[in-house]
Amino acid sequence: MFPIEQFIANAKEANRSDEFLDEAKNYIFNLEVEGYPVLFSLVHLSISMGVESDYIRALTSGKNQLVSSDPAYNTNCNSYRETRYKYFKLRKRSNGFRTISAPHKDLKYIQKWIYFNILCKHKLSSSCKGFVPGLSIKDNARVHEGASTILKIDLLKFFDTITEKRVYGVFASMGYLKNLCVTMARLCCCNHREDYWDSYSEQDKEILFDLFKERSAVLPQGAPSSPMLANIIAKRMDERFEKLSVCTSLKSIVRILCDIFTFVESTGLKIPKKARNFFC
């Protein structure tokens, strides 16, 4: 619980205006009612984490490459931040490789703090089963019992489509101050190396043209905060698919991982072979 009485006493001693106090109290209330920790600045965040504020600044400062419509936000390409990741590839079950950006233990600690103290407090859609505390693969399998047909869809480079600007939007929607939203977004994202973008197929480049052109910082596959951020960002998509299941013969729609959906049908829906090959 935030020590609001002490905060008010200190603010009055510093001759803060009544308007300031009202805005601060509303800010505190809006965060606490959702269970989020109250944070006012980068220094406040670093104290709460137990991390040196200079180190947080080193991770989140750098030259601005892209300015969004919100003047408080600039996409950051920071060479030091990228040194705090280990980049490697893992072979997929299907063809190809998955690029992993694994944070070093110092940055991993910071991302875990954000995950446990902020992201886990956010309410997700009921159809989201992947990377949700308290749920397992059994919860996903239970939904499929008795299904005659299951359609599995894997979204193309889903983490790459979640840019720093979108992560900034997550923290802004929670009610945090803009400067903190920028800081936390930068702590949770990183830039791919150039050889990663070079590995895009011509089809990928065409489908994700703007993303490929901008090459902004995105959610790293390998960071502990990434799956939950992806779940939060996909919440609206989950809810739209849930409405679709109500309006159609689909029994249910479940997101078993951040970027994989399963559509379950119990009345004999026939999925064309071409569609099965494309989506599965």
mmCIF file of N, CA, C and O in Angstrom, residues 45-106:
data_model
loop_
_atom_site.group_PDB
_atom_site.id
_atom_site.type_symbol
_atom_site.label_atom_id
_atom_site.label_comp_id
_atom_site.label_asym_id
_atom_site.label_seq_id
_atom_site.Cartn_x
_atom_site.Cartn_y
_atom_site.Cartn_z
ATOM 1 N N LEU A 45 10.984 4.125 -9.616
ATOM 2 C CA LEU A 45 10.976 2.766 -10.151
ATOM 3 C C LEU A 45 12.241 2.011 -9.747
ATOM 4 O O LEU A 45 12.183 0.856 -9.315
ATOM 5 N N SER A 46 13.384 2.665 -9.880
ATOM 6 C CA SER A 46 14.654 2.005 -9.553
ATOM 7 C C SER A 46 14.744 1.674 -8.070
ATOM 8 O O SER A 46 15.256 0.612 -7.693
ATOM 9 N N ILE A 47 14.239 2.561 -7.213
ATOM 10 C CA ILE A 47 14.234 2.284 -5.772
ATOM 11 C C ILE A 47 13.345 1.085 -5.470
ATOM 12 O O ILE A 47 13.701 0.207 -4.681
ATOM 13 N N SER A 48 12.175 1.034 -6.105
ATOM 14 C CA SER A 48 11.241 -0.076 -5.894
ATOM 15 C C SER A 48 11.849 -1.397 -6.349
ATOM 16 O O SER A 48 11.616 -2.443 -5.737
ATOM 17 N N MET A 49 12.630 -1.346 -7.414
ATOM 18 C CA MET A 49 13.277 -2.551 -7.938
ATOM 19 C C MET A 49 14.528 -2.927 -7.155
ATOM 20 O O MET A 49 14.956 -4.083 -7.178
ATOM 21 N N GLY A 50 15.137 -1.949 -6.502
ATOM 22 C CA GLY A 50 16.421 -2.178 -5.854
ATOM 23 C C GLY A 50 17.566 -2.163 -6.846
ATOM 24 O O GLY A 50 18.557 -2.889 -6.691
ATOM 25 N N VAL A 51 17.425 -1.324 -7.881
ATOM 26 C CA VAL A 51 18.428 -1.220 -8.948
ATOM 27 C C VAL A 51 18.906 0.224 -9.028
ATOM 28 O O VAL A 51 18.128 1.162 -8.834
ATOM 29 N N GLU A 52 20.176 0.426 -9.311
ATOM 30 C CA GLU A 52 20.717 1.775 -9.441
ATOM 31 C C GLU A 52 19.997 2.534 -10.558
ATOM 32 O O GLU A 52 19.835 2.001 -11.663
ATOM 33 N N SER A 53 19.594 3.762 -10.287
ATOM 34 C CA SER A 53 18.878 4.551 -11.291
ATOM 35 C C SER A 53 19.763 4.855 -12.502
ATOM 36 O O SER A 53 19.264 4.932 -13.630
ATOM 37 N N ASP A 54 21.067 5.011 -12.292
ATOM 38 C CA ASP A 54 21.975 5.258 -13.418
ATOM 39 C C ASP A 54 21.996 4.078 -14.383
ATOM 40 O O ASP A 54 22.154 4.255 -15.588
ATOM 41 N N TYR A 55 21.829 2.876 -13.838
ATOM 42 C CA TYR A 55 21.818 1.698 -14.707
ATOM 43 C C TYR A 55 20.533 1.657 -15.546
ATOM 44 O O TYR A 55 20.559 1.323 -16.732
ATOM 45 N N ILE A 56 19.411 2.028 -14.929
ATOM 46 C CA ILE A 56 18.146 2.102 -15.679
ATOM 47 C C ILE A 56 18.267 3.133 -16.794
ATOM 48 O O ILE A 56 17.822 2.911 -17.929
ATOM 49 N N ARG A 57 18.902 4.269 -16.491
ATOM 50 C CA ARG A 57 19.085 5.308 -17.516
ATOM 51 C C ARG A 57 19.967 4.800 -18.653
ATOM 52 O O ARG A 57 19.718 5.098 -19.825
ATOM 53 N N ALA A 58 21.004 4.064 -18.295
ATOM 54 C CA ALA A 58 21.902 3.533 -19.327
ATOM 55 C C ALA A 58 21.170 2.591 -20.264
ATOM 56 O O ALA A 58 21.416 2.566 -21.474
ATOM 57 N N LEU A 59 20.248 1.813 -19.726
ATOM 58 C CA LEU A 59 19.496 0.863 -20.532
ATOM 59 C C LEU A 59 18.453 1.543 -21.415
ATOM 60 O O LEU A 59 18.103 1.018 -22.482
ATOM 61 N N THR A 60 17.967 2.685 -20.981
ATOM 62 C CA THR A 60 16.808 3.283 -21.659
ATOM 63 C C THR A 60 17.110 4.581 -22.393
ATOM 64 O O THR A 60 16.205 5.156 -22.999
ATOM 65 N N SER A 61 18.345 5.044 -22.352
ATOM 66 C CA SER A 61 18.673 6.273 -23.062
ATOM 67 C C SER A 61 19.301 5.941 -24.400
ATOM 68 O O SER A 61 19.780 4.838 -24.628
ATOM 69 N N GLY A 62 19.277 6.883 -25.322
ATOM 70 C CA GLY A 62 19.857 6.656 -26.646
ATOM 71 C C GLY A 62 19.284 7.616 -27.660
ATOM 72 O O GLY A 62 18.441 8.451 -27.357
ATOM 73 N N LYS A 63 19.720 7.487 -28.884
ATOM 74 C CA LYS A 63 19.246 8.360 -29.953
ATOM 75 C C LYS A 63 17.847 7.947 -30.384
ATOM 76 O O LYS A 63 17.538 6.779 -30.521
ATOM 77 N N ASN A 64 17.006 8.942 -30.622
ATOM 78 C CA ASN A 64 15.647 8.683 -31.072
ATOM 79 C C ASN A 64 15.623 8.520 -32.586
ATOM 80 O O ASN A 64 16.143 9.348 -33.320
ATOM 81 N N GLN A 65 14.997 7.437 -33.039
ATOM 82 C CA GLN A 65 14.922 7.183 -34.466
ATOM 83 C C GLN A 65 13.558 7.485 -35.052
ATOM 84 O O GLN A 65 13.424 7.799 -36.214
ATOM 85 N N LEU A 66 12.525 7.333 -34.255
ATOM 86 C CA LEU A 66 11.175 7.446 -34.783
ATOM 87 C C LEU A 66 10.308 8.142 -33.757
ATOM 88 O O LEU A 66 10.328 7.796 -32.592
ATOM 89 N N VAL A 67 9.550 9.106 -34.174
ATOM 90 C CA VAL A 67 8.679 9.842 -33.278
ATOM 91 C C VAL A 67 7.241 9.427 -33.545
ATOM 92 O O VAL A 67 6.772 9.477 -34.670
ATOM 93 N N SER A 68 6.543 9.003 -32.501
ATOM 94 C CA SER A 68 5.150 8.611 -32.661
ATOM 95 C C SER A 68 4.262 9.836 -32.541
ATOM 96 O O SER A 68 4.714 10.955 -32.317
ATOM 97 N N SER A 69 2.956 9.634 -32.662
ATOM 98 C CA SER A 69 2.004 10.728 -32.542
ATOM 99 C C SER A 69 1.981 11.281 -31.125
ATOM 100 O O SER A 69 1.559 12.413 -30.905
ATOM 101 N N ASP A 70 2.404 10.507 -30.164
ATOM 102 C CA ASP A 70 2.498 10.971 -28.782
ATOM 103 C C ASP A 70 3.888 11.565 -28.576
ATOM 104 O O ASP A 70 4.879 10.854 -28.637
ATOM 105 N N PRO A 71 3.984 12.880 -28.333
ATOM 106 C CA PRO A 71 5.297 13.522 -28.194
ATOM 107 C C PRO A 71 6.125 12.984 -27.033
ATOM 108 O O PRO A 71 7.331 13.184 -26.981
ATOM 109 N N ALA A 72 5.493 12.274 -26.104
ATOM 110 C CA ALA A 72 6.242 11.742 -24.963
ATOM 111 C C ALA A 72 7.021 10.491 -25.335
ATOM 112 O O ALA A 72 7.873 10.042 -24.608
ATOM 113 N N TYR A 73 6.701 9.934 -26.512
ATOM 114 C CA TYR A 73 7.310 8.653 -26.868
ATOM 115 C C TYR A 73 8.188 8.756 -28.091
ATOM 116 O O TYR A 73 7.812 9.316 -29.109
ATOM 117 N N ASN A 74 9.364 8.215 -27.991
ATOM 118 C CA ASN A 74 10.257 8.083 -29.136
ATOM 119 C C ASN A 74 10.833 6.681 -29.132
ATOM 120 O O ASN A 74 11.286 6.186 -28.105
ATOM 121 N N THR A 75 10.792 6.015 -30.282
ATOM 122 C CA THR A 75 11.392 4.680 -30.362
ATOM 123 C C THR A 75 12.893 4.797 -30.167
ATOM 124 O O THR A 75 13.535 5.670 -30.724
ATOM 125 N N ASN A 76 13.431 3.902 -29.387
ATOM 126 C CA ASN A 76 14.820 3.991 -28.975
ATOM 127 C C ASN A 76 15.661 2.877 -29.570
ATOM 128 O O ASN A 76 15.265 1.727 -29.553
ATOM 129 N N CYS A 77 16.774 3.238 -30.140
ATOM 130 C CA CYS A 77 17.745 2.237 -30.602
ATOM 131 C C CYS A 77 19.000 2.440 -29.773
ATOM 132 O O CYS A 77 19.740 3.398 -29.971
ATOM 133 N N ASN A 78 19.197 1.567 -28.814
ATOM 134 C CA ASN A 78 20.237 1.785 -27.824
ATOM 135 C C ASN A 78 21.261 0.669 -27.899
ATOM 136 O O ASN A 78 20.945 -0.484 -27.680
ATOM 137 N N SER A 79 22.501 0.998 -28.216
ATOM 138 C CA SER A 79 23.521 -0.028 -28.386
ATOM 139 C C SER A 79 23.839 -0.732 -27.067
ATOM 140 O O SER A 79 24.090 -1.938 -27.056
ATOM 141 N N TYR A 80 23.822 -0.004 -25.935
ATOM 142 C CA TYR A 80 24.127 -0.650 -24.658
ATOM 143 C C TYR A 80 23.041 -1.651 -24.279
ATOM 144 O O TYR A 80 23.340 -2.756 -23.807
ATOM 145 N N ARG A 81 21.794 -1.267 -24.471
ATOM 146 C CA ARG A 81 20.695 -2.185 -24.143
ATOM 147 C C ARG A 81 20.866 -3.510 -24.880
ATOM 148 O O ARG A 81 20.684 -4.580 -24.289
ATOM 149 N N GLU A 82 21.228 -3.456 -26.142
ATOM 150 C CA GLU A 82 21.347 -4.682 -26.931
ATOM 151 C C GLU A 82 22.526 -5.554 -26.473
ATOM 152 O O GLU A 82 22.536 -6.753 -26.718
ATOM 153 N N THR A 83 23.508 -4.947 -25.796
ATOM 154 C CA THR A 83 24.614 -5.755 -25.273
ATOM 155 C C THR A 83 24.181 -6.592 -24.069
ATOM 156 O O THR A 83 24.905 -7.495 -23.665
ATOM 157 N N ARG A 84 23.032 -6.273 -23.512
ATOM 158 C CA ARG A 84 22.534 -7.011 -22.358
ATOM 159 C C ARG A 84 21.656 -8.190 -22.775
ATOM 160 O O ARG A 84 20.935 -8.758 -21.956
ATOM 161 N N TYR A 85 21.719 -8.554 -24.056
ATOM 162 C CA TYR A 85 21.007 -9.720 -24.566
ATOM 163 C C TYR A 85 21.994 -10.681 -25.211
ATOM 164 O O TYR A 85 23.001 -10.266 -25.798
ATOM 165 N N LYS A 86 21.685 -11.957 -25.103
ATOM 166 C CA LYS A 86 22.419 -12.983 -25.830
ATOM 167 C C LYS A 86 21.519 -13.468 -26.957
ATOM 168 O O LYS A 86 20.380 -13.885 -26.729
ATOM 169 N N TYR A 87 22.013 -13.388 -28.182
ATOM 170 C CA TYR A 87 21.227 -13.751 -29.352
ATOM 171 C C TYR A 87 21.655 -15.130 -29.860
ATOM 172 O O TYR A 87 22.836 -15.374 -30.085
ATOM 173 N N PHE A 88 20.679 -16.003 -30.056
ATOM 174 C CA PHE A 88 20.981 -17.317 -30.622
ATOM 175 C C PHE A 88 19.723 -17.879 -31.285
ATOM 176 O O PHE A 88 18.629 -17.309 -31.174
ATOM 177 N N LYS A 89 19.882 -18.999 -31.970
ATOM 178 C CA LYS A 89 18.770 -19.596 -32.705
ATOM 179 C C LYS A 89 18.457 -20.986 -32.173
ATOM 180 O O LYS A 89 19.347 -21.734 -31.783
ATOM 181 N N LEU A 90 17.153 -21.316 -32.177
ATOM 182 C CA LEU A 90 16.686 -22.648 -31.833
ATOM 183 C C LEU A 90 15.908 -23.214 -33.016
ATOM 184 O O LEU A 90 15.113 -22.496 -33.626
ATOM 185 N N ARG A 91 16.147 -24.462 -33.311
ATOM 186 C CA ARG A 91 15.432 -25.087 -34.425
ATOM 187 C C ARG A 91 13.970 -25.312 -34.045
ATOM 188 O O ARG A 91 13.656 -25.803 -32.964
ATOM 189 N N LYS A 92 13.053 -24.935 -34.953
ATOM 190 C CA LYS A 92 11.633 -25.150 -34.735
ATOM 191 C C LYS A 92 11.280 -26.608 -35.009
ATOM 192 O O LYS A 92 12.008 -27.324 -35.686
ATOM 193 N N ARG A 93 10.124 -27.024 -34.491
ATOM 194 C CA ARG A 93 9.648 -28.373 -34.801
ATOM 195 C C ARG A 93 9.378 -28.501 -36.295
ATOM 196 O O ARG A 93 9.606 -29.544 -36.887
ATOM 197 N N SER A 94 8.850 -27.418 -36.872
ATOM 198 C CA SER A 94 8.682 -27.373 -38.317
ATOM 199 C C SER A 94 9.992 -26.885 -38.925
ATOM 200 O O SER A 94 11.027 -26.863 -38.268
ATOM 201 N N ASN A 95 9.971 -26.462 -40.152
ATOM 202 C CA ASN A 95 11.197 -25.987 -40.794
ATOM 203 C C ASN A 95 11.646 -24.648 -40.227
ATOM 204 O O ASN A 95 10.838 -23.840 -39.778
ATOM 205 N N GLY A 96 12.930 -24.398 -40.282
ATOM 206 C CA GLY A 96 13.463 -23.096 -39.905
ATOM 207 C C GLY A 96 13.909 -23.006 -38.462
ATOM 208 O O GLY A 96 13.927 -23.994 -37.714
ATOM 209 N N PHE A 97 14.256 -21.776 -38.074
ATOM 210 C CA PHE A 97 14.784 -21.514 -36.740
ATOM 211 C C PHE A 97 13.999 -20.386 -36.077
ATOM 212 O O PHE A 97 13.384 -19.553 -36.745
ATOM 213 N N ARG A 98 14.045 -20.369 -34.756
ATOM 214 C CA ARG A 98 13.463 -19.287 -33.974
ATOM 215 C C ARG A 98 14.602 -18.499 -33.338
ATOM 216 O O ARG A 98 15.474 -19.075 -32.681
ATOM 217 N N THR A 99 14.602 -17.177 -33.555
ATOM 218 C CA THR A 99 15.643 -16.328 -32.983
ATOM 219 C C THR A 99 15.288 -15.960 -31.546
ATOM 220 O O THR A 99 14.210 -15.430 -31.285
ATOM 221 N N ILE A 100 16.187 -16.253 -30.627
ATOM 222 C CA ILE A 100 15.970 -15.976 -29.208
ATOM 223 C C ILE A 100 16.862 -14.811 -28.785
ATOM 224 O O ILE A 100 18.051 -14.773 -29.098
ATOM 225 N N SER A 101 16.262 -13.864 -28.084
ATOM 226 C CA SER A 101 17.004 -12.745 -27.494
ATOM 227 C C SER A 101 16.864 -12.885 -25.977
ATOM 228 O O SER A 101 15.868 -12.445 -25.400
ATOM 229 N N ALA A 102 17.832 -13.522 -25.355
ATOM 230 C CA ALA A 102 17.761 -13.815 -23.927
ATOM 231 C C ALA A 102 18.493 -12.739 -23.128
ATOM 232 O O ALA A 102 19.691 -12.514 -23.338
ATOM 233 N N PRO A 103 17.798 -12.062 -22.210
ATOM 234 C CA PRO A 103 18.459 -11.009 -21.431
ATOM 235 C C PRO A 103 19.464 -11.580 -20.442
ATOM 236 O O PRO A 103 19.263 -12.678 -19.909
ATOM 237 N N HIS A 104 20.543 -10.833 -20.194
ATOM 238 C CA HIS A 104 21.473 -11.208 -19.145
ATOM 239 C C HIS A 104 20.774 -11.063 -17.786
ATOM 240 O O HIS A 104 19.738 -10.409 -17.672
ATOM 241 N N LYS A 105 21.356 -11.646 -16.759
ATOM 242 C CA LYS A 105 20.647 -11.770 -15.484
ATOM 243 C C LYS A 105 20.260 -10.426 -14.867
ATOM 244 O O LYS A 105 19.243 -10.339 -14.174
ATOM 245 N N ASP A 106 21.043 -9.372 -15.130
ATOM 246 C CA ASP A 106 20.700 -8.063 -14.562
ATOM 247 C C ASP A 106 19.420 -7.516 -15.187
ATOM 248 O O ASP A 106 18.499 -7.091 -14.487
#
